[in-house]
CSV table of C-alpha atoms in Angstrom, one decimal:
chain,number,residue,atom,x,y,z
A,11,MET,CA,41.8,51.7,250.7
A,12,THR,CA,41.1,48.0,250.0
A,13,PRO,CA,37.8,47.3,248.4
A,14,ARG,CA,35.8,44.3,249.9
A,15,VAL,CA,34.2,41.7,247.7
A,16,ARG,CA,30.8,43.5,248.1
A,17,ARG,CA,30.6,47.2,249.8
A,18,ILE,CA,27.3,47.0,251.7
A,19,THR,CA,28.0,49.0,255.0
A,20,ALA,CA,25.1,50.5,256.5
A,21,VAL,CA,22.7,50.8,253.3
A,22,CYS,CA,20.0,48.5,254.2
A,23,VAL,CA,17.7,51.6,254.5
A,24,LEU,CA,19.0,53.1,251.3
A,25,GLY,CA,18.8,49.7,249.6
A,26,ALA,CA,15.0,49.4,250.3
A,27,ALA,CA,14.4,53.0,248.8
A,28,LEU,CA,16.4,52.3,245.9
A,29,ALA,CA,14.6,49.0,245.1
A,30,ALA,CA,11.2,50.6,245.6
A,31,CYS,CA,12.3,53.6,243.1
A,32,GLY,CA,13.4,51.4,240.5
A,33,GLY,CA,11.3,49.0,238.5
A,34,ALA,CA,12.6,45.9,236.9
A,35,GLY,CA,14.1,46.5,233.4
A,36,SER,CA,17.2,46.5,231.5
A,37,ALA,CA,20.3,49.0,231.2
A,38,GLY,CA,20.5,48.1,227.6
A,39,SER,CA,17.3,50.0,226.8
A,40,ALA,CA,18.7,53.3,227.4
A,41,ARG,CA,19.4,55.5,224.3
A,42,PRO,CA,23.2,55.5,223.4
A,43,ALA,CA,25.1,58.6,224.6
A,44,PRO,CA,27.0,60.8,222.1
A,45,ALA,CA,30.6,60.7,222.4
A,46,GLU,CA,32.0,62.8,225.2
A,47,PRO,CA,35.4,63.7,226.4
A,48,SER,CA,36.8,61.8,229.6
A,49,PRO,CA,35.2,62.9,232.9
A,50,VAL,CA,38.3,64.1,234.3
A,51,SER,CA,38.3,66.7,231.7
A,52,ALA,CA,35.2,68.1,232.9
A,53,SER,CA,37.3,70.6,234.9
A,54,PRO,CA,39.9,72.9,233.6
A,55,PRO,CA,43.4,71.9,234.6
A,56,ALA,CA,44.0,74.9,237.0
A,57,SER,CA,41.0,74.2,238.9
A,58,ARG,CA,40.8,70.4,238.8
A,59,PRO,CA,39.4,69.0,242.3
A,60,PRO,CA,41.5,66.6,244.1
A,61,VAL,CA,41.2,62.7,243.5
A,62,LEU,CA,42.5,59.6,245.3
A,63,ALA,CA,45.3,57.9,243.6
A,64,PRO,CA,44.2,54.3,242.0
A,65,GLY,CA,44.6,51.4,244.3
A,66,PRO,CA,46.6,48.2,243.5
A,67,GLY,CA,46.7,47.4,239.8
A,68,GLY,CA,44.8,50.6,238.9
A,69,LEU,CA,41.6,50.0,240.5
A,70,THR,CA,39.5,53.0,241.1
A,71,PRO,CA,40.1,54.1,244.6
A,72,VAL,CA,37.2,54.5,247.2
A,73,PHE,CA,36.7,57.3,249.6
A,74,GLU,CA,34.5,57.0,252.8
A,75,HIS,CA,35.4,59.6,255.2
A,76,GLY,CA,38.0,62.3,255.7
A,77,PRO,CA,40.9,62.6,258.2
A,78,ARG,CA,39.8,62.4,261.8
A,79,THR,CA,42.4,64.6,263.2
A,80,LEU,CA,42.1,67.9,261.3
A,81,GLY,CA,39.2,69.5,262.8
A,82,ARG,CA,35.5,69.4,263.0
A,83,THR,CA,34.4,69.1,259.5
A,84,VAL,CA,31.6,67.4,258.0
A,85,ALA,CA,30.2,66.7,254.3
A,86,LEU,CA,26.6,66.5,253.7
A,87,THR,CA,25.8,64.8,250.3
A,88,PHE,CA,22.6,64.3,248.8
A,89,ASP,CA,21.7,61.7,245.9
A,90,ALA,CA,19.4,62.8,243.2
A,91,ASP,CA,18.2,59.4,242.2
A,92,MET,CA,16.0,58.5,239.2
A,93,THR,CA,16.4,55.5,237.5
A,94,ALA,CA,16.5,54.9,233.6
A,95,ASP,CA,12.9,53.8,233.4
A,96,GLN,CA,11.0,56.2,235.6
A,97,GLY,CA,9.8,58.5,232.8
A,98,PRO,CA,6.2,57.5,233.3
A,99,ARG,CA,6.1,58.3,236.9
A,100,ALA,CA,7.7,61.6,236.5
A,101,ALA,CA,5.2,62.5,233.7
A,102,ALA,CA,2.4,61.3,236.2
A,103,GLY,CA,3.5,63.9,238.8
A,104,GLU,CA,5.8,62.1,241.2
A,105,HIS,CA,8.6,64.4,242.3
A,106,PHE,CA,11.9,63.3,242.0
A,107,ASP,CA,13.5,66.6,242.8
A,108,ASN,CA,13.1,68.6,246.0
A,109,PRO,CA,13.6,72.5,245.6
A,110,ASP,CA,12.8,73.0,249.2
A,111,LEU,CA,15.6,71.2,250.3
A,112,ILE,CA,17.9,73.0,248.0
A,113,GLY,CA,16.4,76.3,249.0
A,114,THR,CA,17.2,75.6,252.8
A,115,LEU,CA,20.7,74.8,251.9
A,116,ARG,CA,21.1,77.9,250.4
A,117,ALA,CA,19.4,79.9,253.2
A,118,LEU,CA,21.4,78.1,255.8
A,119,LYS,CA,24.6,78.7,253.7
A,120,VAL,CA,25.7,74.9,253.9
A,121,PRO,CA,27.8,73.7,251.1
A,122,ALA,CA,26.9,70.4,249.6
A,123,THR,CA,27.8,67.6,247.3
A,124,ILE,CA,25.1,66.5,244.9
A,125,PHE,CA,25.5,63.1,243.2
A,126,MET,CA,23.3,63.3,240.4
A,127,THR,CA,22.1,60.4,238.0
A,128,GLY,CA,21.8,61.2,234.3
A,129,ARG,CA,18.4,60.4,234.0
A,130,TRP,CA,17.7,63.1,236.9
A,131,ALA,CA,19.6,65.4,235.1
A,132,ASP,CA,17.6,65.0,231.7
A,133,GLU,CA,14.3,65.3,233.8
A,134,TYR,CA,15.3,68.4,235.6
A,135,PRO,CA,17.8,70.2,233.6
A,136,THR,CA,16.9,73.6,234.8
A,137,GLU,CA,17.5,72.5,238.5
A,138,ALA,CA,20.6,70.7,237.6
A,139,ARG,CA,22.0,73.8,235.7
A,140,SER,CA,21.4,75.8,238.7
A,141,LEU,CA,23.0,73.5,241.0
A,142,GLY,CA,26.1,73.2,238.7
A,143,HIS,CA,26.5,76.8,238.3
A,144,ASP,CA,26.0,77.7,242.2
A,145,PRO,CA,29.5,77.7,243.9
A,146,GLN,CA,27.8,76.6,247.1
A,147,PHE,CA,27.4,73.0,245.5
A,148,GLU,CA,29.4,70.6,243.5
A,149,VAL,CA,27.8,68.2,241.4
A,150,ALA,CA,29.2,64.5,241.1
A,151,ASN,CA,28.0,61.5,239.1
A,152,HIS,CA,25.7,58.7,240.3
A,153,SER,CA,25.4,56.7,237.1
A,154,TYR,CA,23.0,57.3,234.4
A,155,SER,CA,20.5,54.5,235.0
A,156,HIS,CA,20.8,54.0,238.7
A,157,TYR,CA,20.8,50.4,238.0
A,158,ALA,CA,23.3,48.4,240.5
A,159,PHE,CA,27.0,47.5,239.7
A,160,THR,CA,26.6,44.4,241.3
A,161,ALA,CA,24.4,41.6,241.5
A,162,ASP,CA,22.0,41.2,244.7
A,163,CYS,CA,21.9,44.8,245.4
A,164,TYR,CA,18.5,45.3,247.1
A,165,GLY,CA,16.5,44.4,244.0
A,166,LEU,CA,17.7,46.9,241.6
A,167,PRO,CA,18.2,46.0,238.2
A,168,THR,CA,22.1,45.4,237.1
A,169,VAL,CA,24.4,46.8,234.6
A,170,ALA,CA,26.4,44.4,232.7
A,171,ALA,CA,30.0,44.6,233.4
A,172,GLY,CA,30.6,45.6,229.8
A,173,ARG,CA,28.3,48.6,230.0
A,174,MET,CA,29.3,49.9,233.4
A,175,ARG,CA,32.0,52.3,232.2
A,176,SER,CA,29.6,53.6,229.3
A,177,ASP,CA,26.9,54.0,231.8
A,178,VAL,CA,29.0,56.6,233.9
A,179,GLU,CA,30.2,58.3,230.7
A,180,ARG,CA,26.6,58.7,229.7
A,181,ALA,CA,25.7,60.4,232.9
A,182,TYR,CA,28.7,62.7,232.6
A,183,ALA,CA,27.2,63.5,229.1
A,184,SER,CA,23.8,64.3,230.4
A,185,LEU,CA,25.1,66.6,233.1
A,186,ARG,CA,27.1,68.6,230.7
A,187,ARG,CA,24.0,68.7,228.4
A,188,ALA,CA,21.7,69.8,231.2
A,189,GLY,CA,24.2,72.6,231.8
A,190,VAL,CA,26.7,71.6,234.4
A,191,PRO,CA,29.8,73.1,233.2
A,192,HIS,CA,32.1,70.9,235.4
A,193,PRO,CA,30.8,67.8,237.0
A,194,LEU,CA,33.5,66.5,239.4
A,195,PRO,CA,35.5,63.4,239.0
A,196,TYR,CA,33.5,61.6,241.8
A,197,PHE,CA,31.0,58.7,241.3
A,198,ARG,CA,28.7,57.1,243.9
A,199,PHE,CA,27.6,53.5,243.2
A,200,PRO,CA,23.7,53.0,243.1
A,201,GLY,CA,22.9,51.4,246.4
A,202,GLY,CA,26.5,51.7,247.5
A,203,CYS,CA,27.2,48.2,246.0
A,204,TYR,CA,30.4,47.5,244.3
A,205,ASP,CA,32.9,45.0,244.1
A,206,ARG,CA,36.6,44.3,242.5
A,207,ARG,CA,34.7,44.0,238.9
A,208,ALA,CA,32.9,47.2,239.2
A,209,LEU,CA,36.4,49.2,240.3
A,210,ARG,CA,38.1,47.8,237.5
A,211,ALA,CA,35.5,48.5,234.8
A,212,LEU,CA,35.9,52.3,235.9
A,213,SER,CA,39.6,51.9,236.2
A,214,GLY,CA,41.2,54.8,233.6
A,215,LEU,CA,38.2,57.3,234.0
A,216,GLY,CA,40.0,59.0,236.5
A,217,VAL,CA,37.2,59.2,239.1
A,218,THR,CA,37.1,58.5,242.8
A,219,ALA,CA,34.2,56.5,244.1
A,220,VAL,CA,32.7,58.2,247.2
A,221,GLN,CA,30.8,56.3,249.7
A,222,TRP,CA,30.0,57.5,253.4
A,223,ASP,CA,30.2,56.7,257.1
A,224,VAL,CA,27.2,58.1,257.9
A,225,VAL,CA,23.5,56.8,257.0
A,226,SER,CA,21.0,59.3,257.7
A,227,GLY,CA,18.2,56.9,257.3
A,228,ASP,CA,16.1,59.7,255.4
A,229,ALA,CA,14.8,57.1,252.7
A,230,PHE,CA,11.0,56.8,252.9
A,231,ALA,CA,11.3,58.0,256.7
A,232,THR,CA,8.2,59.7,257.9
A,233,ASP,CA,9.9,60.4,261.3
A,234,ALA,CA,12.2,63.6,260.9
A,235,ALA,CA,13.3,63.6,264.8
A,236,ALA,CA,14.5,60.1,264.2
A,237,VAL,CA,16.7,60.8,261.1
A,238,THR,CA,18.1,63.9,263.0
A,239,LYS,CA,19.2,61.8,266.0
A,240,GLN,CA,20.7,59.2,263.6
A,241,VAL,CA,22.7,61.8,261.7
A,242,LEU,CA,23.9,63.6,265.0
A,243,ASP,CA,24.5,60.4,266.9
A,244,GLY,CA,26.7,59.3,263.8
A,245,VAL,CA,28.7,62.2,262.7
A,246,LYS,CA,32.6,62.7,263.6
A,247,PRO,CA,35.0,64.9,262.3
A,248,GLY,CA,35.5,64.4,258.7
A,249,SER,CA,32.1,62.5,258.1
A,250,VAL,CA,30.5,62.0,254.9
A,251,VAL,CA,26.6,61.7,255.6
A,252,VAL,CA,24.5,60.4,252.8
A,253,MET,CA,20.9,62.0,252.3
A,254,HIS,CA,18.4,62.2,249.2
A,255,CYS,CA,17.1,65.0,247.6
A,256,THR,CA,14.0,63.4,245.9
A,257,ARG,CA,10.7,64.6,247.5
A,258,SER,CA,8.8,61.2,246.8
A,259,ALA,CA,11.6,59.0,248.3
A,260,ALA,CA,12.7,61.2,251.3
A,261,PRO,CA,10.1,63.5,252.3
A,262,THR,CA,11.4,64.4,255.7
A,263,THR,CA,15.1,65.6,254.5
A,264,GLU,CA,14.4,69.2,254.4
A,265,ARG,CA,13.2,69.4,257.9
A,266,VAL,CA,16.1,67.2,259.0
A,267,VAL,CA,18.6,69.4,257.4
A,268,ARG,CA,16.8,72.6,259.4
A,269,ALA,CA,17.3,70.5,262.4
A,270,VAL,CA,21.0,69.1,262.1
A,271,VAL,CA,22.6,72.1,260.9
A,272,PRO,CA,22.3,74.3,263.8
A,273,GLN,CA,22.9,71.6,266.0
A,274,LEU,CA,26.1,70.5,264.4
A,275,ARG,CA,27.2,74.1,264.1
A,276,GLY,CA,26.7,74.3,267.8
A,277,ARG,CA,29.0,71.4,268.5
A,278,GLY,CA,31.7,73.3,266.3
A,279,TYR,CA,31.3,71.7,263.3
A,280,ARG,CA,32.1,73.2,259.7
A,281,PHE,CA,30.4,71.9,256.6
A,282,VAL,CA,32.4,71.4,253.8
A,283,LYS,CA,32.1,69.8,250.2
A,284,VAL,CA,33.4,66.4,249.5
A,285,SER,CA,36.2,67.7,247.6
A,286,GLU,CA,37.7,69.4,250.5
A,287,LEU,CA,37.6,66.0,252.4
A,288,ILE,CA,39.3,64.5,249.8
A,289,GLY,CA,41.9,67.0,249.2
A,290,GLU,CA,42.8,66.6,253.2
A,291,ALA,CA,42.7,62.8,253.0
A,292,SER,CA,45.0,62.9,249.7
A,293,GLY,CA,47.3,65.4,251.5
A,294,HIS,CA,47.7,63.3,254.8
A,295,ARG,CA,48.4,59.9,253.4
């Protein structure tokens, strides 16, 4: 897939949420991470999840959706967002987690992929470990700081090009430290914003950048019915839906999931993890 100079497809609602969640600050203020092995080594070789081949010049590959012709599959993905400087807000009682949503996914037996920031894992290690040990879920990387990897990404603070790789590596270190045994070699750019420089900075890490083709619109939404309609109208075979598992930023998501899941199942859709879609895509190119 050929990367564009700046990937902003249908992320306006997401961008507003992410800008509101993050305060101004510098990625350089984060504590240095301990040395960790390569992210790809997070999974044993025998069970290594599928990844896409690097792009031209070894650029990090980008995945948006699975094949449209291999049956009605759809992947629900949830971003566990927390920026590096939101500790005081969490200490004051703001909830960046959403246990009810995770409980609903478990009750409905819906597999899902969680893109988790390292800062979120630091704040909620028990929940991170629970997700990482539950075969119903897979946990992937959403950066450590949740700062943008491009300039002008909806007001998010930016990570300097020289710190992009270390920010991703630091997130993997936090996920493992929280008890996620095998974080996947998938990475989601904060705000969905990336360019060739960002893809080049992550080259060699062995990760596949995962975007989406359906924006749920759950960020700061108050009308669950409107979000439900947006998801149902957008889903196609092989779709990747982006949602959030942060109570303060996405208060309707649990209700949306309860509405969307039976309706999509009624249409013949099967819920899968992102890894299954990537496996299908890499095997049919």
